[in-house]
Amino acid sequence: MTNNKSLIAGVASAIAFAALGGFSLAKCTSNSGNAVATLQTAESPKPQADNVDLTDAAIRQANIATEVVKAGGLAAEIVSQAVVSPSPSGEAIVTARAAGAVTRVFKRLGDPVRAGEALAIVESRDAAQFAADRSTASAKLALARRALAREQFLFKERVSSRVELEQAQAEAVVAAAEARRAQASTGAANVTRDGRGVVVASSISGRVTSEAVSLGAYVQPETELFRVADPNKIQIEAAIAPADAQRITPGDRAIIELPDGRTLDAKVRSVTPTLNRETRSATAVLDVPPGVQPGLAVRVRLMPANATGSNAIVVPEDAVQSLEGRDVVFVKTAKGFRAATVRLGQRSAGRVEVLTGLSDGHIIAARNSFLLKAELAKGAGEEE
């Protein structure tokens, strides 16, 4: 009986020891797992909160305009208001060359036109006179040529004198000159083949931008009936202050800011040596790529090549955003944009100097950068 009690006590002790050992092992295993988890969390990279991943297609869809920044400071830029206008060879005023009534109209406002294409027909008595003069001059020329041929034959046969031959030659020359004059007058008036009217035609290719003609209306010579402009031949005329005009030279770079936020590169072609009497400003003429509508008001940033500016970068004020108490500018990256912390300087005409944080040649989000800020805020909210 005593031996049985000792055996039962030993078994109970062994069970208790095993239970205690299992509990200690489980605790050690649990602590080890927590340490590994803590280590993995510490070593795993944190997401960069200043990066916004966007594809090029998404950037275009969001209408985020980019701009290449350059050093120079505000002193290296001349900001001016300007107007897109046709170049001297890019617009034609179409008139009637003779008085008469409009009998046919072929083109209307906005229609495309080829050089030499008829826009309207004006029936005119002057055109009939031009046609009659041409016919008369042609007949006189033919008669004079026949007379000259006859005198040449008679002179060769020693029947006519040299004086008669020379007189026939002179009459032929006069008749030829008269025929050329009549032909030139008819061509300048653009007389129709039947001689009853004149053709109103454009001298350039383009589109009809102005129309002041109606069927049956009586028009006077040189009255403007149509205006045709070639959208591929345009220029920009920028008004600049007299002091700034001395800093600009042909070939200087310029940036055109369109109303829709797009920008275009341009070059200065010339600067007027005198001032406009009304505005008291000089005019810089810029060559621009085609595609801009004539008459459009734009803003121009001129960059004089001999400017003595600072090393500061100048960006649009819209490009600067406030993020977590700091000023940032979104710089283009391979995957989208990165918010770069910047220190700002002077402001003028919607532009601001960036003293630190950007480098010459960086591509930044110049317009709609607030969308990138909103995307960062959304990403931070999702992480929380």
CSV table of C-alpha atoms in Angstrom, one decimal:
chain,number,residue,atom,x,y,z
A,1,MET,CA,0.0,0.0,0.0
A,2,THR,CA,2.9,2.3,0.9
A,3,ASN,CA,4.6,1.5,-2.4
A,4,ASN,CA,1.4,2.3,-4.4
A,5,LYS,CA,1.2,5.8,-2.7
A,6,SER,CA,4.8,6.5,-3.5
A,7,LEU,CA,4.2,5.5,-7.2
A,8,ILE,CA,1.1,7.8,-7.4
A,9,ALA,CA,3.1,10.7,-5.9
A,10,GLY,CA,5.9,10.2,-8.4
A,11,VAL,CA,3.6,10.2,-11.4
A,12,ALA,CA,1.8,13.3,-10.2
A,13,SER,CA,5.2,15.1,-9.8
A,14,ALA,CA,6.2,14.1,-13.3
A,15,ILE,CA,3.0,15.4,-14.7
A,16,ALA,CA,3.3,18.7,-12.9
A,17,PHE,CA,6.9,19.1,-14.1
A,18,ALA,CA,5.9,18.3,-17.7
A,19,ALA,CA,3.1,20.8,-17.5
A,20,LEU,CA,5.4,23.5,-16.1
A,21,GLY,CA,8.0,22.8,-18.8
A,22,GLY,CA,5.4,23.0,-21.6
A,23,PHE,CA,4.2,26.3,-20.3
A,24,SER,CA,7.7,27.7,-20.1
A,25,LEU,CA,8.5,26.5,-23.7
A,26,ALA,CA,5.3,28.0,-25.0
A,27,LYS,CA,6.2,31.3,-23.4
A,28,CYS,CA,9.7,31.2,-24.8
A,29,THR,CA,8.3,30.4,-28.2
A,30,SER,CA,5.8,33.2,-28.0
A,31,ASN,CA,8.4,35.8,-27.0
A,32,SER,CA,10.7,34.6,-29.8
A,33,GLY,CA,7.9,35.1,-32.3
A,34,ASN,CA,7.2,38.6,-31.1
A,35,ALA,CA,10.9,39.5,-31.4
A,36,VAL,CA,11.0,38.2,-35.0
A,37,ALA,CA,7.8,40.1,-35.9
A,38,THR,CA,9.3,43.3,-34.3
A,39,LEU,CA,12.5,42.8,-36.3
A,40,GLN,CA,10.7,42.2,-39.6
A,41,THR,CA,8.6,45.4,-39.0
A,42,ALA,CA,11.7,47.4,-38.3
A,43,GLU,CA,13.6,46.1,-41.4
A,44,SER,CA,10.6,46.5,-43.9
A,45,PRO,CA,10.8,49.7,-45.9
A,46,LYS,CA,8.3,52.4,-45.2
A,47,PRO,CA,6.3,53.8,-48.1
A,48,GLN,CA,7.6,57.2,-49.2
A,49,ALA,CA,4.9,59.7,-48.4
A,50,ASP,CA,6.2,62.4,-50.8
A,51,ASN,CA,5.9,60.3,-54.0
A,52,VAL,CA,2.8,60.1,-56.2
A,53,ASP,CA,2.8,57.3,-58.8
A,54,LEU,CA,1.1,58.4,-62.0
A,55,THR,CA,1.4,57.2,-65.6
A,56,ASP,CA,1.8,59.6,-68.5
A,57,ALA,CA,-1.7,58.9,-69.6
A,58,ALA,CA,-3.1,59.7,-66.1
A,59,ILE,CA,-1.0,62.9,-66.1
A,60,ARG,CA,-2.5,64.0,-69.4
A,61,GLN,CA,-6.0,63.0,-68.3
A,62,ALA,CA,-5.7,65.1,-65.1
A,63,ASN,CA,-4.5,68.1,-67.3
A,64,ILE,CA,-1.3,68.5,-65.3
A,65,ALA,CA,1.0,70.8,-67.2
A,66,THR,CA,4.7,70.4,-66.8
A,67,GLU,CA,7.5,72.9,-67.3
A,68,VAL,CA,11.3,72.8,-67.4
A,69,VAL,CA,12.8,75.2,-64.9
A,70,LYS,CA,15.9,77.3,-65.5
A,71,ALA,CA,18.0,79.4,-63.2
A,72,GLY,CA,18.1,83.1,-63.5
A,73,GLY,CA,15.6,84.6,-61.0
A,74,LEU,CA,12.9,87.1,-61.7
A,75,ALA,CA,15.4,89.5,-63.3
A,76,ALA,CA,16.0,87.1,-66.1
A,77,GLU,CA,12.3,87.2,-67.2
A,78,ILE,CA,10.2,89.9,-68.8
A,79,VAL,CA,6.5,89.2,-68.4
A,80,SER,CA,4.2,90.8,-71.0
A,81,GLN,CA,0.7,90.7,-72.4
A,82,ALA,CA,0.5,89.9,-76.1
A,83,VAL,CA,-1.9,89.1,-78.9
A,84,VAL,CA,-1.6,86.4,-81.6
A,85,SER,CA,-1.9,88.0,-85.0
A,86,PRO,CA,-1.4,86.8,-88.6
A,87,SER,CA,2.0,87.5,-90.1
A,88,PRO,CA,2.2,89.9,-93.1
A,89,SER,CA,2.0,87.0,-95.5
A,90,GLY,CA,-0.6,85.1,-93.5
A,91,GLU,CA,-3.6,87.3,-94.1
A,92,ALA,CA,-5.2,88.7,-97.3
A,93,ILE,CA,-7.9,91.3,-97.8
A,94,VAL,CA,-10.0,90.3,-100.8
A,95,THR,CA,-11.7,93.1,-102.8
A,96,ALA,CA,-13.5,93.6,-106.0
A,97,ARG,CA,-11.4,95.1,-108.8
A,98,ALA,CA,-14.3,96.8,-110.5
A,99,ALA,CA,-17.7,98.3,-109.5
A,100,GLY,CA,-20.8,96.1,-110.0
A,101,ALA,CA,-23.4,93.9,-108.4
A,102,VAL,CA,-22.6,90.6,-106.7
A,103,THR,CA,-24.2,87.8,-108.7
A,104,ARG,CA,-22.6,84.7,-107.1
A,105,VAL,CA,-21.0,83.9,-103.7
A,106,PHE,CA,-19.1,80.7,-103.4
A,107,LYS,CA,-17.5,80.9,-99.9
A,108,ARG,CA,-18.9,81.7,-96.4
A,109,LEU,CA,-17.3,82.5,-93.1
A,110,GLY,CA,-15.0,79.7,-91.9
A,111,ASP,CA,-14.7,77.9,-95.3
A,112,PRO,CA,-11.3,76.7,-96.5
A,113,VAL,CA,-9.9,78.5,-99.5
A,114,ARG,CA,-7.0,77.7,-101.9
A,115,ALA,CA,-4.8,80.4,-103.4
A,116,GLY,CA,-6.5,81.7,-106.6
A,117,GLU,CA,-9.9,80.1,-105.8
A,118,ALA,CA,-13.0,82.2,-106.6
A,119,LEU,CA,-15.0,83.5,-103.6
A,120,ALA,CA,-17.6,85.5,-105.5
A,121,ILE,CA,-18.5,87.0,-108.9
A,122,VAL,CA,-19.2,90.7,-109.5
A,123,GLU,CA,-21.0,91.6,-112.7
A,124,SER,CA,-19.6,94.9,-113.9
A,125,ARG,CA,-19.7,97.2,-116.9
A,126,ASP,CA,-16.1,98.0,-116.2
A,127,ALA,CA,-15.3,94.3,-116.8
A,128,ALA,CA,-17.0,94.5,-120.2
A,129,GLN,CA,-14.9,97.5,-121.1
A,130,PHE,CA,-11.7,95.7,-120.0
A,131,ALA,CA,-12.7,92.7,-122.2
A,132,ALA,CA,-13.5,95.0,-125.2
A,133,ASP,CA,-10.2,96.8,-124.9
A,134,ARG,CA,-8.4,93.5,-124.8
A,135,SER,CA,-10.2,92.3,-128.0
A,136,THR,CA,-9.5,95.6,-129.8
A,137,ALA,CA,-5.9,95.6,-128.8
A,138,SER,CA,-5.5,92.0,-130.0
A,139,ALA,CA,-7.1,92.8,-133.4
A,140,LYS,CA,-4.9,95.8,-133.9
A,141,LEU,CA,-1.8,93.7,-133.0
A,142,ALA,CA,-2.8,91.1,-135.6
A,143,LEU,CA,-3.3,93.8,-138.2
A,144,ALA,CA,0.0,95.4,-137.5
A,145,ARG,CA,1.8,92.1,-137.7
A,146,ARG,CA,0.3,91.4,-141.1
A,147,ALA,CA,1.2,94.9,-142.3
A,148,LEU,CA,4.8,94.4,-141.1
A,149,ALA,CA,5.1,91.1,-142.9
A,150,ARG,CA,3.8,92.6,-146.1
A,151,GLU,CA,6.3,95.6,-145.9
A,152,GLN,CA,9.1,93.2,-145.2
A,153,PHE,CA,8.2,91.2,-148.4
A,154,LEU,CA,7.9,94.4,-150.5
A,155,PHE,CA,11.2,95.8,-149.1
A,156,LYS,CA,12.9,92.5,-150.0
A,157,GLU,CA,11.5,92.8,-153.5
A,158,ARG,CA,12.7,96.4,-153.7
A,159,VAL,CA,9.1,97.7,-154.0
A,160,SER,CA,8.8,99.5,-150.7
A,161,SER,CA,11.3,101.9,-149.2
A,162,ARG,CA,13.1,101.5,-145.9
A,163,VAL,CA,11.0,104.3,-144.4
A,164,GLU,CA,7.8,102.4,-145.0
A,165,LEU,CA,9.3,99.2,-143.5
A,166,GLU,CA,10.5,101.1,-140.4
A,167,GLN,CA,7.0,102.7,-140.0
A,168,ALA,CA,5.4,99.3,-140.2
A,169,GLN,CA,7.8,98.0,-137.6
A,170,ALA,CA,7.0,100.9,-135.2
A,171,GLU,CA,3.3,100.4,-135.6
A,172,ALA,CA,3.7,96.7,-134.8
A,173,VAL,CA,5.7,97.5,-131.6
A,174,VAL,CA,3.0,100.0,-130.5
A,175,ALA,CA,0.2,97.5,-131.1
A,176,ALA,CA,2.1,94.8,-129.1
A,177,ALA,CA,2.5,97.2,-126.2
A,178,GLU,CA,-1.2,98.1,-126.3
A,179,ALA,CA,-2.2,94.5,-126.4
A,180,ARG,CA,0.0,93.7,-123.3
A,181,ARG,CA,-1.5,96.7,-121.5
A,182,ALA,CA,-5.0,95.5,-122.2
A,183,GLN,CA,-4.2,92.0,-121.2
A,184,ALA,CA,-2.6,93.1,-118.0
A,185,SER,CA,-5.6,95.3,-117.1
A,186,THR,CA,-7.9,92.4,-117.8
A,187,GLY,CA,-5.8,90.0,-115.7
A,188,ALA,CA,-5.5,92.5,-112.8
A,189,ALA,CA,-9.3,92.9,-112.7
A,190,ASN,CA,-9.6,89.1,-113.0
A,191,VAL,CA,-12.3,89.4,-115.7
A,192,THR,CA,-14.4,86.3,-116.3
A,193,ARG,CA,-14.1,84.4,-119.6
A,194,ASP,CA,-17.4,85.8,-120.9
A,195,GLY,CA,-16.2,89.3,-120.1
A,196,ARG,CA,-19.3,90.2,-118.1
A,197,GLY,CA,-17.9,90.3,-114.6
A,198,VAL,CA,-14.8,90.0,-112.4
A,199,VAL,CA,-13.8,87.1,-110.2
A,200,VAL,CA,-13.2,87.9,-106.5
A,201,ALA,CA,-10.4,85.5,-105.6
A,202,SER,CA,-8.0,85.0,-102.7
A,203,SER,CA,-4.3,85.4,-103.1
A,204,ILE,CA,-3.4,82.9,-100.3
A,205,SER,CA,-4.6,79.6,-99.0
A,206,GLY,CA,-6.4,79.6,-95.6
A,207,ARG,CA,-9.8,80.1,-94.2
A,208,VAL,CA,-12.4,82.9,-94.5
A,209,THR,CA,-12.2,84.9,-91.3
A,210,SER,CA,-14.4,87.9,-92.4
A,211,GLU,CA,-17.2,88.3,-94.8
A,212,ALA,CA,-19.0,91.5,-95.9
A,213,VAL,CA,-20.9,90.5,-99.1
A,214,SER,CA,-24.5,89.7,-100.0
A,215,LEU,CA,-26.1,88.6,-103.3
A,216,GLY,CA,-27.3,91.5,-105.3
A,217,ALA,CA,-25.3,94.1,-103.3
A,218,TYR,CA,-23.6,96.8,-105.4
A,219,VAL,CA,-19.9,97.1,-104.4
A,220,GLN,CA,-17.3,99.7,-105.3
A,221,PRO,CA,-13.8,99.0,-106.4
A,222,GLU,CA,-11.3,98.1,-103.7
A,223,THR,CA,-14.1,97.5,-101.1
A,224,GLU,CA,-13.2,94.7,-98.7
A,225,LEU,CA,-15.5,91.8,-99.3
A,226,PHE,CA,-13.6,88.9,-97.6
A,227,ARG,CA,-10.6,88.4,-95.3
A,228,VAL,CA,-8.6,85.2,-95.5
A,229,ALA,CA,-6.0,84.0,-92.9
A,230,ASP,CA,-3.6,81.2,-93.0
A,231,PRO,CA,-3.4,79.6,-89.5
A,232,ASN,CA,0.1,78.3,-90.2
A,233,LYS,CA,1.5,81.8,-90.7
A,234,ILE,CA,1.1,83.7,-87.4
A,235,GLN,CA,3.2,85.8,-85.0
A,236,ILE,CA,2.8,87.2,-81.6
A,237,GLU,CA,3.2,90.9,-80.8
A,238,ALA,CA,4.1,91.6,-77.2
A,239,ALA,CA,4.1,95.0,-75.6
A,240,ILE,CA,7.2,95.7,-73.5
A,241,ALA,CA,8.4,98.6,-71.5
A,242,PRO,CA,11.1,100.9,-73.1
A,243,ALA,CA,13.7,99.9,-70.5
A,244,ASP,CA,13.1,96.2,-71.2
A,245,ALA,CA,13.2,96.7,-74.9
A,246,GLN,CA,16.9,97.5,-74.7
A,247,ARG,CA,17.5,94.1,-73.0
A,248,ILE,CA,15.9,92.0,-75.8
A,249,THR,CA,17.6,91.0,-79.0
A,250,PRO,CA,16.5,88.8,-81.9
A,251,GLY,CA,16.9,85.1,-81.2
A,252,ASP,CA,16.1,85.4,-77.4
A,253,ARG,CA,14.0,82.6,-76.0
A,254,ALA,CA,10.4,83.1,-75.0
A,255,ILE,CA,7.5,81.0,-73.5
A,256,ILE,CA,3.9,81.6,-74.5
A,257,GLU,CA,1.3,80.9,-71.8
A,258,LEU,CA,-2.0,80.0,-73.4
A,259,PRO,CA,-5.4,80.6,-71.6
A,260,ASP,CA,-5.9,76.8,-71.3
A,261,GLY,CA,-2.7,76.4,-69.3
A,262,ARG,CA,-0.5,75.1,-72.1
A,263,THR,CA,2.9,76.6,-72.9
A,264,LEU,CA,4.7,77.0,-76.2
A,265,ASP,CA,8.3,77.8,-76.9
A,266,ALA,CA,9.0,80.7,-79.2
A,267,LYS,CA,11.8,83.0,-80.3
A,268,VAL,CA,12.1,86.8,-80.7
A,269,ARG,CA,12.2,87.8,-84.3
A,270,SER,CA,12.5,91.5,-84.0
A,271,VAL,CA,11.9,94.5,-81.6
A,272,THR,CA,10.5,97.8,-82.9
A,273,PRO,CA,13.0,100.6,-82.5
A,274,THR,CA,10.3,103.2,-81.7
A,275,LEU,CA,7.5,103.3,-79.2
A,276,ASN,CA,3.8,103.0,-79.9
A,277,ARG,CA,2.2,106.5,-79.6
A,278,GLU,CA,-0.8,105.3,-77.7
A,279,THR,CA,0.7,102.7,-75.3
A,280,ARG,CA,4.2,104.3,-75.1
A,281,SER,CA,5.6,100.8,-75.3
A,282,ALA,CA,7.8,98.9,-77.7
A,283,THR,CA,6.7,95.8,-79.6
A,284,ALA,CA,8.5,92.5,-79.6
A,285,VAL,CA,7.5,90.2,-82.6
A,286,LEU,CA,7.8,86.5,-81.8
A,287,ASP,CA,7.8,83.6,-84.2
A,288,VAL,CA,5.6,80.8,-82.9
A,289,PRO,CA,4.7,77.3,-84.2
A,290,PRO,CA,1.3,76.9,-86.0
A,291,GLY,CA,-1.8,76.0,-84.3
A,292,VAL,CA,-2.6,79.1,-82.2
A,293,GLN,CA,-5.7,81.0,-83.1
A,294,PRO,CA,-5.2,84.5,-84.4
A,295,GLY,CA,-6.7,87.2,-82.1
A,296,LEU,CA,-6.0,85.2,-78.9
A,297,ALA,CA,-4.7,87.1,-75.9
A,298,VAL,CA,-1.8,85.4,-74.3
A,299,ARG,CA,0.9,86.0,-71.7
A,300,VAL,CA,4.6,86.0,-72.8
A,301,ARG,CA,7.7,85.4,-70.7
A,302,LEU,CA,10.8,86.7,-72.5
A,303,MET,CA,14.3,85.5,-71.5
A,304,PRO,CA,17.0,87.9,-72.5
A,305,ALA,CA,20.2,86.1,-73.4
A,306,ASN,CA,22.3,88.8,-71.8
A,307,ALA,CA,20.3,88.9,-68.5
A,308,THR,CA,22.3,89.2,-65.3
A,309,GLY,CA,20.0,87.3,-62.9
A,310,SER,CA,20.6,85.2,-59.8
A,311,ASN,CA,20.8,81.4,-59.4
A,312,ALA,CA,17.3,81.2,-58.2
A,313,ILE,CA,14.7,79.1,-60.0
A,314,VAL,CA,11.5,80.8,-61.1
A,315,VAL,CA,8.2,78.8,-61.1
A,316,PRO,CA,4.5,79.7,-61.4
A,317,GLU,CA,2.9,80.4,-58.1
A,318,ASP,CA,0.4,77.7,-58.9
A,319,ALA,CA,3.2,75.1,-58.8
A,320,VAL,CA,3.9,75.7,-55.1
A,321,GLN,CA,1.8,73.8,-52.6
A,322,SER,CA,1.7,73.8,-48.8
A,323,LEU,CA,2.2,70.2,-47.4
A,324,GLU,CA,2.4,69.5,-43.7
A,325,GLY,CA,3.6,73.1,-42.9
A,326,ARG,CA,6.2,73.2,-45.7
A,327,ASP,CA,6.3,74.6,-49.2
A,328,VAL,CA,6.7,72.0,-51.9
A,329,VAL,CA,7.0,71.7,-55.6
A,330,PHE,CA,6.2,68.5,-57.4
A,331,VAL,CA,9.2,67.3,-59.5
A,332,LYS,CA,8.7,64.8,-62.3
A,333,THR,CA,10.1,61.3,-61.8
A,334,ALA,CA,10.1,58.1,-63.7
A,335,LYS,CA,7.0,56.9,-62.0
A,336,GLY,CA,5.2,60.1,-61.4
A,337,PHE,CA,6.0,63.1,-59.2
A,338,ARG,CA,8.0,63.7,-56.0
A,339,ALA,CA,7.2,66.5,-53.6
A,340,ALA,CA,10.4,68.5,-53.1
A,341,THR,CA,10.6,70.9,-50.2
A,342,VAL,CA,11.6,74.4,-51.3
A,343,ARG,CA,12.5,77.8,-49.9
A,344,LEU,CA,10.8,80.7,-51.6
A,345,GLY,CA,12.0,84.2,-52.4
A,346,GLN,CA,10.5,87.1,-54.2
A,347,ARG,CA,7.2,87.1,-56.1
A,348,SER,CA,6.1,89.0,-59.2
A,349,ALA,CA,3.4,88.7,-61.9
A,350,GLY,CA,2.3,85.3,-60.8
A,351,ARG,CA,5.8,83.9,-60.6
A,352,VAL,CA,7.9,83.1,-57.5
A,353,GLU,CA,11.6,82.5,-57.0
A,354,VAL,CA,12.7,79.2,-55.5
A,355,LEU,CA,16.0,79.7,-53.6
A,356,THR,CA,16.6,76.1,-52.6
A,357,GLY,CA,15.1,72.7,-53.4
A,358,LEU,CA,15.2,72.7,-57.2
A,359,SER,CA,17.9,72.5,-59.8
A,360,ASP,CA,18.3,73.8,-63.3
A,361,GLY,CA,16.6,71.5,-65.8
A,362,HIS,CA,14.1,69.9,-63.4
A,363,ILE,CA,10.6,69.2,-64.8
A,364,ILE,CA,7.9,70.3,-62.4
A,365,ALA,CA,4.1,70.3,-62.3
A,366,ALA,CA,3.3,73.9,-63.3
A,367,ARG,CA,-0.4,73.7,-63.3
A,368,ASN,CA,-3.0,71.6,-61.4
A,369,SER,CA,-0.4,70.6,-58.9
A,370,PHE,CA,-3.1,70.7,-56.2
A,371,LEU,CA,-4.3,67.4,-57.6
A,372,LEU,CA,-1.0,65.8,-56.7
A,373,LYS,CA,-1.3,67.3,-53.2
A,374,ALA,CA,-4.8,65.8,-52.9
A,375,GLU,CA,-3.5,62.4,-54.0
A,376,LEU,CA,-0.9,62.5,-51.3
A,377,ALA,CA,-3.5,63.4,-48.7
A,378,LYS,CA,-5.7,60.5,-49.9
A,379,GLY,CA,-2.8,58.1,-49.7
A,380,ALA,CA,-2.0,59.2,-46.1
A,381,GLY,CA,-5.6,58.7,-45.1
A,382,GLU,CA,-5.7,55.2,-46.5
A,383,GLU,CA,-2.5,54.2,-44.6
A,384,GLU,CA,-4.0,55.4,-41.3
